[in-house]
Short mmCIF file of C-alpha atoms in Angstrom, two decimals:
data_model
loop_
_atom_site.label_atom_id
_atom_site.label_comp_id
_atom_site.label_asym_id
_atom_site.label_seq_id
_atom_site.Cartn_x
_atom_site.Cartn_y
_atom_site.Cartn_z
CA UNK A 1 66.60 79.58 53.40
CA UNK A 2 63.42 80.16 55.36
CA UNK A 3 60.12 79.57 53.71
CA UNK A 4 56.89 81.20 54.89
CA UNK A 5 56.12 78.28 57.17
CA UNK A 6 59.56 78.23 58.88
CA UNK A 7 59.55 82.02 59.28
CA UNK A 8 56.19 81.83 61.01
CA UNK A 9 57.49 79.16 63.43
CA UNK A 10 60.55 81.30 64.28
CA UNK A 11 58.37 84.36 64.93
CA UNK A 12 56.05 82.35 67.18
CA UNK A 13 58.98 80.98 69.18
CA UNK A 14 60.46 84.48 69.55
CA UNK A 15 57.10 85.83 70.72
CA UNK A 16 56.78 83.08 73.33
CA UNK A 17 60.33 83.73 74.57
CA UNK A 18 59.54 87.44 74.84
CA UNK A 19 56.37 86.73 76.82
CA UNK A 20 58.08 84.28 79.18
CA UNK A 21 61.24 86.24 79.94
CA UNK A 22 60.31 89.83 79.18
CA UNK A 23 62.44 92.42 77.38
CA UNK A 24 64.65 93.27 80.38
CA UNK A 25 65.56 89.65 81.08
CA UNK A 26 66.27 88.97 77.40
CA UNK A 27 68.61 91.97 77.33
CA UNK A 28 70.46 90.75 80.42
CA UNK A 29 70.60 87.19 79.03
CA UNK A 30 72.21 88.58 75.87
CA UNK A 31 74.76 90.52 77.91
CA UNK A 32 75.55 87.47 80.05
CA UNK A 33 75.94 85.30 76.96
CA UNK A 34 78.26 87.90 75.40
CA UNK A 35 80.38 88.05 78.56
CA UNK A 36 80.56 84.25 78.70
CA UNK A 37 81.75 84.07 75.10
CA UNK A 38 84.30 86.82 75.70
CA UNK A 39 85.62 85.02 78.80
CA UNK A 40 85.89 81.75 76.88
CA UNK A 41 87.83 83.39 74.05
CA UNK A 42 90.17 85.07 76.54
CA UNK A 43 90.80 81.76 78.29
CA UNK A 44 91.62 80.10 74.97
CA UNK A 45 94.03 82.94 74.07
CA UNK A 46 95.72 82.67 77.48
CA UNK A 47 96.09 78.91 77.14
CA UNK A 48 97.59 79.33 73.64
CA UNK A 49 100.01 81.95 74.94
CA UNK A 50 101.08 79.61 77.77
CA UNK A 51 101.65 76.79 75.28
CA UNK A 52 103.73 79.06 73.02
CA UNK A 53 105.76 80.27 76.00
CA UNK A 54 106.39 76.69 77.12
CA UNK A 55 107.46 75.75 73.60
CA UNK A 56 109.76 78.78 73.43
CA UNK A 57 111.28 77.91 76.82
CA UNK A 58 111.93 74.32 75.85
CA UNK A 59 113.51 75.25 72.48
CA UNK A 60 116.65 76.89 73.96
CA UNK A 61 117.15 73.88 76.21
CA UNK A 62 117.03 71.61 73.17
CA UNK A 63 119.56 73.79 71.37
CA UNK A 64 121.82 73.82 74.44
CA UNK A 65 121.53 70.04 74.71
CA UNK A 66 122.44 69.67 71.02
CA UNK A 67 125.44 71.95 71.47
CA UNK A 68 126.61 69.94 74.47
CA UNK A 69 126.24 66.73 72.48
CA UNK A 70 128.14 68.26 69.55
CA UNK A 71 130.91 69.48 71.85
CA UNK A 72 131.15 66.05 73.46
CA UNK A 73 131.38 64.42 70.05
CA UNK A 74 134.00 66.94 68.99
CA UNK A 75 135.94 66.27 72.19
CA UNK A 76 135.85 62.53 71.44
CA UNK A 77 137.25 63.21 67.97
CA UNK A 78 139.98 65.46 69.41
CA UNK A 79 140.97 62.80 71.95
CA UNK A 80 141.21 60.15 69.23
CA UNK A 81 143.46 62.38 67.17
CA UNK A 82 145.83 62.95 70.12
CA UNK A 83 146.12 59.27 70.95
#
């Protein structure tokens, strides 16, 4: 994947980053980046859980609505038979 030329460029960039930020700052940047990624993943999981809960809450209402419609249709049939 990396040839000798590309590897040398990556090492030079890493050396410059180390000189500019220092080892302590790079360590804290890594920790901050890790926490940011963890927070993002947690937010996505929470949003998915909310969507699933909303879908689960709306499903029983749909079933109840279908039952009411079926009962109404059955009632119409019963009334026609009695007439």
